mmCIF file of N, CA and C in Angstrom:
data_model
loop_
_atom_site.group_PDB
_atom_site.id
_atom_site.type_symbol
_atom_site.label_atom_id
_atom_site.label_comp_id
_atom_site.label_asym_id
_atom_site.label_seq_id
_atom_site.Cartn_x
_atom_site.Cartn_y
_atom_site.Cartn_z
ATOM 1 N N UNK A 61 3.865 -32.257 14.606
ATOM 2 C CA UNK A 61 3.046 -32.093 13.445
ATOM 3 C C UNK A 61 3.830 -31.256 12.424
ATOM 4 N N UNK A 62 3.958 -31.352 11.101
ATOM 5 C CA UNK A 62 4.296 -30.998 10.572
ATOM 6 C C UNK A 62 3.303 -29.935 9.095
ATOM 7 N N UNK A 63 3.906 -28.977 8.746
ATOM 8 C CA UNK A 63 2.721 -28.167 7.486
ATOM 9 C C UNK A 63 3.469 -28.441 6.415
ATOM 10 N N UNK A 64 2.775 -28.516 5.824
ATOM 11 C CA UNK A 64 3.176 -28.479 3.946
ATOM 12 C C UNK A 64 3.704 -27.484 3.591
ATOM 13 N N UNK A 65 4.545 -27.203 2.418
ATOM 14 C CA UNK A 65 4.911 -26.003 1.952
ATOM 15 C C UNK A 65 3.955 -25.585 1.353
ATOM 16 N N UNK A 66 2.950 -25.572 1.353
ATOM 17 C CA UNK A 66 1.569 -24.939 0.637
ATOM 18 C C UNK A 66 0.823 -24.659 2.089
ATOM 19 N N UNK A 67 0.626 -24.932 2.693
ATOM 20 C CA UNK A 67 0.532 -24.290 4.258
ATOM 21 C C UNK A 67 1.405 -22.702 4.255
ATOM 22 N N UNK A 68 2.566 -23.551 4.725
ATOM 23 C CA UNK A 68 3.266 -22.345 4.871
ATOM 24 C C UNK A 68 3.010 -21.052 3.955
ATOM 25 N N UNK A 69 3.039 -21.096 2.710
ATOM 26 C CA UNK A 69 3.435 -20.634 1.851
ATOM 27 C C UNK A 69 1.343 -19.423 1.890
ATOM 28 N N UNK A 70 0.981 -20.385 2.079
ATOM 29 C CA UNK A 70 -0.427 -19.247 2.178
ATOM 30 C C UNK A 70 -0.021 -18.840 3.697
ATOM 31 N N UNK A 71 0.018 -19.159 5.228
ATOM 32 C CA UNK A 71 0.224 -18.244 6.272
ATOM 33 C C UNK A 71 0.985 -17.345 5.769
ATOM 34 N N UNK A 72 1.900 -17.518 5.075
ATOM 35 C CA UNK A 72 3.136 -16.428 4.388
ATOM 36 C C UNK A 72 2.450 -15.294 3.942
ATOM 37 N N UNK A 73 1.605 -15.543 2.900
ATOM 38 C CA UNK A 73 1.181 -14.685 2.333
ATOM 39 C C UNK A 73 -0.683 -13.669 2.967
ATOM 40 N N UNK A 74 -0.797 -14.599 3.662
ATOM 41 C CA UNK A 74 -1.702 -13.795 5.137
ATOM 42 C C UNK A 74 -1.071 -12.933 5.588
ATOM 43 N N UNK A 75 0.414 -13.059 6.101
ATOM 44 C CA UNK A 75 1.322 -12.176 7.083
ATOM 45 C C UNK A 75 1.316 -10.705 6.261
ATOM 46 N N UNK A 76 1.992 -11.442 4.745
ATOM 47 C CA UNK A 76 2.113 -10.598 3.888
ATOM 48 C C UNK A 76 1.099 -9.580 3.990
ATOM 49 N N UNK A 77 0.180 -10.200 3.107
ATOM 50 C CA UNK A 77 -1.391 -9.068 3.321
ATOM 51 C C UNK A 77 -1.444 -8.138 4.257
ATOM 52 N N UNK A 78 -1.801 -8.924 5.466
ATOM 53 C CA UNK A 78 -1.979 -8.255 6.857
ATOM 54 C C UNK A 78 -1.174 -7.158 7.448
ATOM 55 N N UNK A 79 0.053 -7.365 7.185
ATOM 56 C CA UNK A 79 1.181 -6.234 7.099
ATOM 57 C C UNK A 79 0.941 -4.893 6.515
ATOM 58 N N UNK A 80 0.853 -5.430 5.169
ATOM 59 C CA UNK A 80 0.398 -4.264 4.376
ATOM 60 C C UNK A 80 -1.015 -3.443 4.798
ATOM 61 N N UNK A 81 -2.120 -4.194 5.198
ATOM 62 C CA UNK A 81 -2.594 -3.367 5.721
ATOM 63 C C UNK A 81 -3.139 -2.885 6.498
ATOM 64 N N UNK A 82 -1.898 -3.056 7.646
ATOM 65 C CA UNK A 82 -1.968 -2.416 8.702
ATOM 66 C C UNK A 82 -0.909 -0.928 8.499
ATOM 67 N N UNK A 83 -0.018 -1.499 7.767
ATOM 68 C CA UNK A 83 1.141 0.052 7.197
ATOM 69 C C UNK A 83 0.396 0.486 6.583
ATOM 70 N N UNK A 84 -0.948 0.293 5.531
ATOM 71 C CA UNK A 84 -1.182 1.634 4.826
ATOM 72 C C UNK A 84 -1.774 2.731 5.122
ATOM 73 N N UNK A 85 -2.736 3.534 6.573
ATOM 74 C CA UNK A 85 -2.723 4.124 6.576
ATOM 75 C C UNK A 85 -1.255 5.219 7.244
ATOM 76 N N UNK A 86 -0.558 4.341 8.313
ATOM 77 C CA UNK A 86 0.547 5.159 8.974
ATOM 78 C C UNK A 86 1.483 5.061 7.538
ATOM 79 N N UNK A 87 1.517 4.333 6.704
ATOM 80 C CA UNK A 87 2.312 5.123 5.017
ATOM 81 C C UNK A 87 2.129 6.256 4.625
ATOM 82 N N UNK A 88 0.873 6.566 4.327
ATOM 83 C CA UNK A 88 0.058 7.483 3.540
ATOM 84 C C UNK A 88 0.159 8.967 4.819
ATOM 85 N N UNK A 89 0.042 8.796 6.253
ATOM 86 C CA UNK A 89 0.434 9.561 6.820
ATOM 87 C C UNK A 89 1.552 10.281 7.087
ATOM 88 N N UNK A 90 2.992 9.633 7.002
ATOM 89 C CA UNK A 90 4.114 9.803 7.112
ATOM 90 C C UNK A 90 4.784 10.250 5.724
ATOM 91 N N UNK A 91 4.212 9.566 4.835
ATOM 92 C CA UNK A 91 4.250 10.379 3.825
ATOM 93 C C UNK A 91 3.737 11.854 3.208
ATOM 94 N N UNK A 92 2.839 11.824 3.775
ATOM 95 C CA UNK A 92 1.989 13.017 3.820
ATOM 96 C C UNK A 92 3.174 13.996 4.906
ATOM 97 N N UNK A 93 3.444 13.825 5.888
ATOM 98 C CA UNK A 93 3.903 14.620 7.002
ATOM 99 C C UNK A 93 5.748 15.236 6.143
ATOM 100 N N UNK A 94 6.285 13.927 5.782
ATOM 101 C CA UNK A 94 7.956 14.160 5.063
ATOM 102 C C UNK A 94 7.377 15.245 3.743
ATOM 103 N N UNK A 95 6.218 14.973 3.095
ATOM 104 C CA UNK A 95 5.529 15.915 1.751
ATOM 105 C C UNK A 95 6.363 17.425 2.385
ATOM 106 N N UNK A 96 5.079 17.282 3.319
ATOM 107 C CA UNK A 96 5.072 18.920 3.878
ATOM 108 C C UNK A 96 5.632 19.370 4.656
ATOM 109 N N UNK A 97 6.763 18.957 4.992
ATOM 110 C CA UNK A 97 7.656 19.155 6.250
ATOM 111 C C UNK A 97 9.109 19.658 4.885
ATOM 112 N N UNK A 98 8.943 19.751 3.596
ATOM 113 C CA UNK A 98 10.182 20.053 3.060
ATOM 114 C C UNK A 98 9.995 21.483 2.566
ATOM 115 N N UNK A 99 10.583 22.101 1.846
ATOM 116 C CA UNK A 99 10.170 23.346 1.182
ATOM 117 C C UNK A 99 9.351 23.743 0.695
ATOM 118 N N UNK A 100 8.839 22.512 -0.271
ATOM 119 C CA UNK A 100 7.979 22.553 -1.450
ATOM 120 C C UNK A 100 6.592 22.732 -0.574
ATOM 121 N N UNK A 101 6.928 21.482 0.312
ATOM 122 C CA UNK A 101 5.132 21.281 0.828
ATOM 123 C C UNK A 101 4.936 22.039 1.609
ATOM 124 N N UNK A 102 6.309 23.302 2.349
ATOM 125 C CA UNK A 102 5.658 24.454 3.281
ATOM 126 C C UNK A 102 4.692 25.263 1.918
ATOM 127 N N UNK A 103 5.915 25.748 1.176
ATOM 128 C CA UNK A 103 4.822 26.686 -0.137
ATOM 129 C C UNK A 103 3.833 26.539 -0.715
ATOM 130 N N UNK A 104 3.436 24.976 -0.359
ATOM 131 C CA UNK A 104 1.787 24.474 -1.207
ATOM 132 C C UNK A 104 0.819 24.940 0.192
ATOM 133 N N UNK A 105 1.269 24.906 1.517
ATOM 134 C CA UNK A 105 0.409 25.154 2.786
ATOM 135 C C UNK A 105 0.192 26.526 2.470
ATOM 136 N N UNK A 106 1.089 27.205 2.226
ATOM 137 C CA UNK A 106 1.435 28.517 2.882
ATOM 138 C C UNK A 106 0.386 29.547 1.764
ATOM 139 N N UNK A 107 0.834 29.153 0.454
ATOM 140 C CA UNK A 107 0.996 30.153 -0.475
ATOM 141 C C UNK A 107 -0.328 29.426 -1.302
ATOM 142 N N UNK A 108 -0.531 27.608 -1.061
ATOM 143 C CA UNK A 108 -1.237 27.075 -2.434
ATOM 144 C C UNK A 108 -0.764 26.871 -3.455
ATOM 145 N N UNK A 109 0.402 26.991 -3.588
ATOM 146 C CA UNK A 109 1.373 26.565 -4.856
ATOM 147 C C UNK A 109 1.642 25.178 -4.831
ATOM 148 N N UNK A 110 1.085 24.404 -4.755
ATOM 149 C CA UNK A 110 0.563 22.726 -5.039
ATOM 150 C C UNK A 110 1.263 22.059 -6.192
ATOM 151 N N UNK A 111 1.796 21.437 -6.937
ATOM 152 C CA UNK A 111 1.930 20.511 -7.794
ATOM 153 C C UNK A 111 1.100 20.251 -7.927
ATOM 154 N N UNK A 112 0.479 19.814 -9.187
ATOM 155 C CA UNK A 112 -0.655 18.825 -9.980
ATOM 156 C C UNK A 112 -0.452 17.607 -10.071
ATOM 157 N N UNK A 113 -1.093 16.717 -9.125
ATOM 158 C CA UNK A 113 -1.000 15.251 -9.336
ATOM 159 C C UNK A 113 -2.368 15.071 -9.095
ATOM 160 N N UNK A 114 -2.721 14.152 -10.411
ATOM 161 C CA UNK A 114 -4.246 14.183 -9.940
ATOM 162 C C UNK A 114 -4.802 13.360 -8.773
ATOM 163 N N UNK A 115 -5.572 13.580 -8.867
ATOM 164 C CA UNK A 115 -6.506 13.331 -7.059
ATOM 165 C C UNK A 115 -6.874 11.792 -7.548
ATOM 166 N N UNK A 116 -7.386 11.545 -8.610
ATOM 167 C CA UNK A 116 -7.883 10.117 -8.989
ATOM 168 C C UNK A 116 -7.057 9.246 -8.966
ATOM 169 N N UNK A 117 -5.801 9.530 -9.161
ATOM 170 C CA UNK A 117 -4.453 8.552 -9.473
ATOM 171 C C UNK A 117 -4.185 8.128 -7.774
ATOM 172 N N UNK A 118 -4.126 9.548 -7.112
ATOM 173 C CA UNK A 118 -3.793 8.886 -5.524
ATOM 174 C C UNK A 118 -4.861 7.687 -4.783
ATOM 175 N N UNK A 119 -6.221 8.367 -5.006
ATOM 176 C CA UNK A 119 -7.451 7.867 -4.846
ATOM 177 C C UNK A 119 -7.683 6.073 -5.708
ATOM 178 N N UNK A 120 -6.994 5.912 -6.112
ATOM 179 C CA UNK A 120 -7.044 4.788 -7.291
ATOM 180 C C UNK A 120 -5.715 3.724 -6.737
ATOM 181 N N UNK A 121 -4.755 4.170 -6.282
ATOM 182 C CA UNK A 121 -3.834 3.558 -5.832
ATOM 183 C C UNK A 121 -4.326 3.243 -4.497
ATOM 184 N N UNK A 122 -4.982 4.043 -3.528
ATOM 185 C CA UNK A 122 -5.222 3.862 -2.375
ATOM 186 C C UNK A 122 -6.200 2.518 -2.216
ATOM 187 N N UNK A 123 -6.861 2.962 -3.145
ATOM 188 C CA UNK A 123 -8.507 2.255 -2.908
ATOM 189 C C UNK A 123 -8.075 0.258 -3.384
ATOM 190 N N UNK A 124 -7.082 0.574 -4.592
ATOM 191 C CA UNK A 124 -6.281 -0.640 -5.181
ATOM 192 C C UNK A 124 -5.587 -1.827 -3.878
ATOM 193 N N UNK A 125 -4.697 -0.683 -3.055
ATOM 194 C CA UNK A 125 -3.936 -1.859 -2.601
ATOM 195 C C UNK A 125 -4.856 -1.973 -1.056
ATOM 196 N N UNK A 126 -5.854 -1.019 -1.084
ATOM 197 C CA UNK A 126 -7.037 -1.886 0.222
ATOM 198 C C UNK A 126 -7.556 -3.022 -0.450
ATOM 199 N N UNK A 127 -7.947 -2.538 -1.403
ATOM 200 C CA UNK A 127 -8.902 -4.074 -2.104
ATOM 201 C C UNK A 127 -7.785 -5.202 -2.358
ATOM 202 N N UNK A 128 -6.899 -5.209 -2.915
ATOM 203 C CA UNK A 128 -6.027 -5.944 -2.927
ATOM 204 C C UNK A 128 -5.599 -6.893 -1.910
ATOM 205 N N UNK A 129 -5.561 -6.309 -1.251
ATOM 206 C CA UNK A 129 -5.175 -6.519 0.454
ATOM 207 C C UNK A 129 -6.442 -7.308 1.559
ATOM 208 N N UNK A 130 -7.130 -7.135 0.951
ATOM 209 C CA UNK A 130 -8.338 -7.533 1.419
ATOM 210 C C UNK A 130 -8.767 -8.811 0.575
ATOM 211 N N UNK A 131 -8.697 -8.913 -0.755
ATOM 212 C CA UNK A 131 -8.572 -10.156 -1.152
ATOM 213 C C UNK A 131 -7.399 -11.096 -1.258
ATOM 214 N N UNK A 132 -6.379 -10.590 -0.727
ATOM 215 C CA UNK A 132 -5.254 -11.613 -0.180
ATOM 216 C C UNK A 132 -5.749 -12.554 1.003
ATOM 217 N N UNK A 133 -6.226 -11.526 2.147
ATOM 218 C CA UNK A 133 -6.678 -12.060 3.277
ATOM 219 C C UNK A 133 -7.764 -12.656 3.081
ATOM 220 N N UNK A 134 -8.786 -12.578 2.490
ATOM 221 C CA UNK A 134 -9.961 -13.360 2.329
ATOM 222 C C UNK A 134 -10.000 -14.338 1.204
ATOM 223 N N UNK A 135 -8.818 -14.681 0.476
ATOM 224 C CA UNK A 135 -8.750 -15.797 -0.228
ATOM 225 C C UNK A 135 -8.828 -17.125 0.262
ATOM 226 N N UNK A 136 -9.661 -17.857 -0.149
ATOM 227 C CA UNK A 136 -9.533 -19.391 0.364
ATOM 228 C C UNK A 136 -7.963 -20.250 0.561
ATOM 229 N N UNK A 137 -7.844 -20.563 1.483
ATOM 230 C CA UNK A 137 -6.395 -21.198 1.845
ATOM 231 C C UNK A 137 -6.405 -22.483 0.852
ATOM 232 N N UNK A 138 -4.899 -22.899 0.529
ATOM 233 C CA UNK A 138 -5.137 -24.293 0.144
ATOM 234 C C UNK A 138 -4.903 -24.322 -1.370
ATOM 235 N N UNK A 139 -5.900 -23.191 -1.975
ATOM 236 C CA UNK A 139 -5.853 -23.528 -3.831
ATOM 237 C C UNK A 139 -5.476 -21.764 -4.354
ATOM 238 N N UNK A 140 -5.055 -21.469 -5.479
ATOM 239 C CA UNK A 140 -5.297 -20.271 -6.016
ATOM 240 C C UNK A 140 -4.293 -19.416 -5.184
ATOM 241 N N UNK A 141 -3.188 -20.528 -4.676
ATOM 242 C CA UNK A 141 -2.176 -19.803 -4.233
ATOM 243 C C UNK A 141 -1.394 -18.627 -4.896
ATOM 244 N N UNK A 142 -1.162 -19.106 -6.705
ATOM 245 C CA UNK A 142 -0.594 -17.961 -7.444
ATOM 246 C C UNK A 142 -1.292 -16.642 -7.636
ATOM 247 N N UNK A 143 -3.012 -16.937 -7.317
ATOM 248 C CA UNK A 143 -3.656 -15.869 -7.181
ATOM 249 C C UNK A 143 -3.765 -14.551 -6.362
ATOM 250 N N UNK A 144 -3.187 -15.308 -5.272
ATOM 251 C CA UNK A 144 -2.541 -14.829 -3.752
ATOM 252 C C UNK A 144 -1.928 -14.055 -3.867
ATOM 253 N N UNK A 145 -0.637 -14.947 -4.426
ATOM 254 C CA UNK A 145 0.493 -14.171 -4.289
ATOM 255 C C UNK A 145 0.735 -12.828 -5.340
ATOM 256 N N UNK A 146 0.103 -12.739 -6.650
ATOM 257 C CA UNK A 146 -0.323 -11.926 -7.409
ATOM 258 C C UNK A 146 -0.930 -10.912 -6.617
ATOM 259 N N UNK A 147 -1.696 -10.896 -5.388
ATOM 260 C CA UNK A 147 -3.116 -9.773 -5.447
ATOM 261 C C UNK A 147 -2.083 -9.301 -4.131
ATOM 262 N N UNK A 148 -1.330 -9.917 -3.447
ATOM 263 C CA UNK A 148 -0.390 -9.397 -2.570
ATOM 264 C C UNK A 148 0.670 -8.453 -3.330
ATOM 265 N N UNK A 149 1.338 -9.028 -4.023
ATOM 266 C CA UNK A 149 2.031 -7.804 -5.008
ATOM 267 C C UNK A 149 1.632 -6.995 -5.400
ATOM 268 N N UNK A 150 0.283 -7.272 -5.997
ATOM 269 C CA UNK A 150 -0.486 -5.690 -6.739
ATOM 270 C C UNK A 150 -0.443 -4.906 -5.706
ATOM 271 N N UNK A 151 -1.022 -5.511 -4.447
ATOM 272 C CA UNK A 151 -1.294 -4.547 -3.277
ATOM 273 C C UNK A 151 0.000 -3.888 -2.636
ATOM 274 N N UNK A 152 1.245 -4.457 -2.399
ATOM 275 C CA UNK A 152 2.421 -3.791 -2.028
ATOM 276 C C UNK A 152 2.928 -2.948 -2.848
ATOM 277 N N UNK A 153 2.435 -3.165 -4.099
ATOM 278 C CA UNK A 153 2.702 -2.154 -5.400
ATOM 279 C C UNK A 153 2.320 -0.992 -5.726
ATOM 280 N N UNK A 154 1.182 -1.454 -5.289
ATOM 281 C CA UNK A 154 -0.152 0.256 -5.206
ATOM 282 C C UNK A 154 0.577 0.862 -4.004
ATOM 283 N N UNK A 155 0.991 0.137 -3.006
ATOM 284 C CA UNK A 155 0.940 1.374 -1.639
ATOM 285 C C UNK A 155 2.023 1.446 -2.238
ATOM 286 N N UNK A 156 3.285 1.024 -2.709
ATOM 287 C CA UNK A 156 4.452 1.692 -2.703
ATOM 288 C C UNK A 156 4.482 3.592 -3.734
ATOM 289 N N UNK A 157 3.834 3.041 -4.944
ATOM 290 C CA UNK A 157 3.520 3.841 -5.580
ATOM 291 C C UNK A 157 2.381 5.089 -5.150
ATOM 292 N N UNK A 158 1.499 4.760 -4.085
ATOM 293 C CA UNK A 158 0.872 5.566 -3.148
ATOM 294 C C UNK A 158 1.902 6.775 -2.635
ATOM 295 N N UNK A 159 2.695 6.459 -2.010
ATOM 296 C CA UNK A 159 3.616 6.609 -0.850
ATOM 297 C C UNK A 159 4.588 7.829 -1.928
ATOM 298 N N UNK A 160 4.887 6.815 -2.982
ATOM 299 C CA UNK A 160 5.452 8.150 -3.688
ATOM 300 C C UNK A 160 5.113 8.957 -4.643
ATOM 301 N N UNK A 161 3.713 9.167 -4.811
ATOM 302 C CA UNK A 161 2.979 9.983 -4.986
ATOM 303 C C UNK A 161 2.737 11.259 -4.189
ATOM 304 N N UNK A 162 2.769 10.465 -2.946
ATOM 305 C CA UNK A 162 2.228 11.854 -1.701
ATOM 306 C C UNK A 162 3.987 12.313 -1.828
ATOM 307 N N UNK A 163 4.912 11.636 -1.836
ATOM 308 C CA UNK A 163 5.880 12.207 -1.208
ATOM 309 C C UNK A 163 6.327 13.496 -2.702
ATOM 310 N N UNK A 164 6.105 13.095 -3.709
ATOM 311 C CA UNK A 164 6.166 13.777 -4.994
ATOM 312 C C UNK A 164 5.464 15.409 -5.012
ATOM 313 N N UNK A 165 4.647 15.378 -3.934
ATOM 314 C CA UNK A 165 4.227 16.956 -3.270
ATOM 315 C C UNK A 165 4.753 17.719 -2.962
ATOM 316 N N UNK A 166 6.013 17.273 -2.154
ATOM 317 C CA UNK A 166 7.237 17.988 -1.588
ATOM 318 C C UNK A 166 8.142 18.072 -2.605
ATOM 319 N N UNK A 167 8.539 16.879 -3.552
ATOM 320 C CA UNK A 167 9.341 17.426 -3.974
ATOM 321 C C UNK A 167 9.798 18.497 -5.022
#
């Protein structure tokens, strides 16, 4: 039996999705851990000397590439493939930018 490249091309982008979010909370953790494991992020534990990054921006990226991620995977197979592949990028985009946000604590 053989699949179409439009088959393929949506399992592709399932994998995609699914990947992502299963890495985003161990991202957001490990990032969090390299934050505060450097100088900066002992002195924000220690002392409260924090950097200002606002809370909404992290909170907004987070919440982005779940939803994102979630409508990759729950998109209908078959049609609205470019839609797909769009809401998969947004979503690898948000966590990337997640990731260096938290890590921007430490530095």
């Amino acid at each position: 039996m053989t699949t179409s490249p439009r088959t393929a091309a949506d399992r592709r982008l399932t994998r995609w999705s699914a990947w992502g979010l299963v890495l985003l909370i161990p991202s957001v953790l490990l990032s969090a851990l390299a934050a505060l494991s450097s100088e900066r992020g002992t002195r924000c534990v220690e002392y409260n000397e924090c950097p200002q990054v606002p809370g909404a921006l992290v909170y907004g990226c987070f919440l982005s590439a779940l939803a994102a991620g979630v409508l990759a995977g729950l998109w209908p197979r078959g049609r609205g493939t470019p839609g797909r592949t769009w809401a998969v990028v947004l979503q690898w985009s948000a966590q990337a930018l997640l990731s260096l946000l938290i890590l921007s604590y430490g530095a």
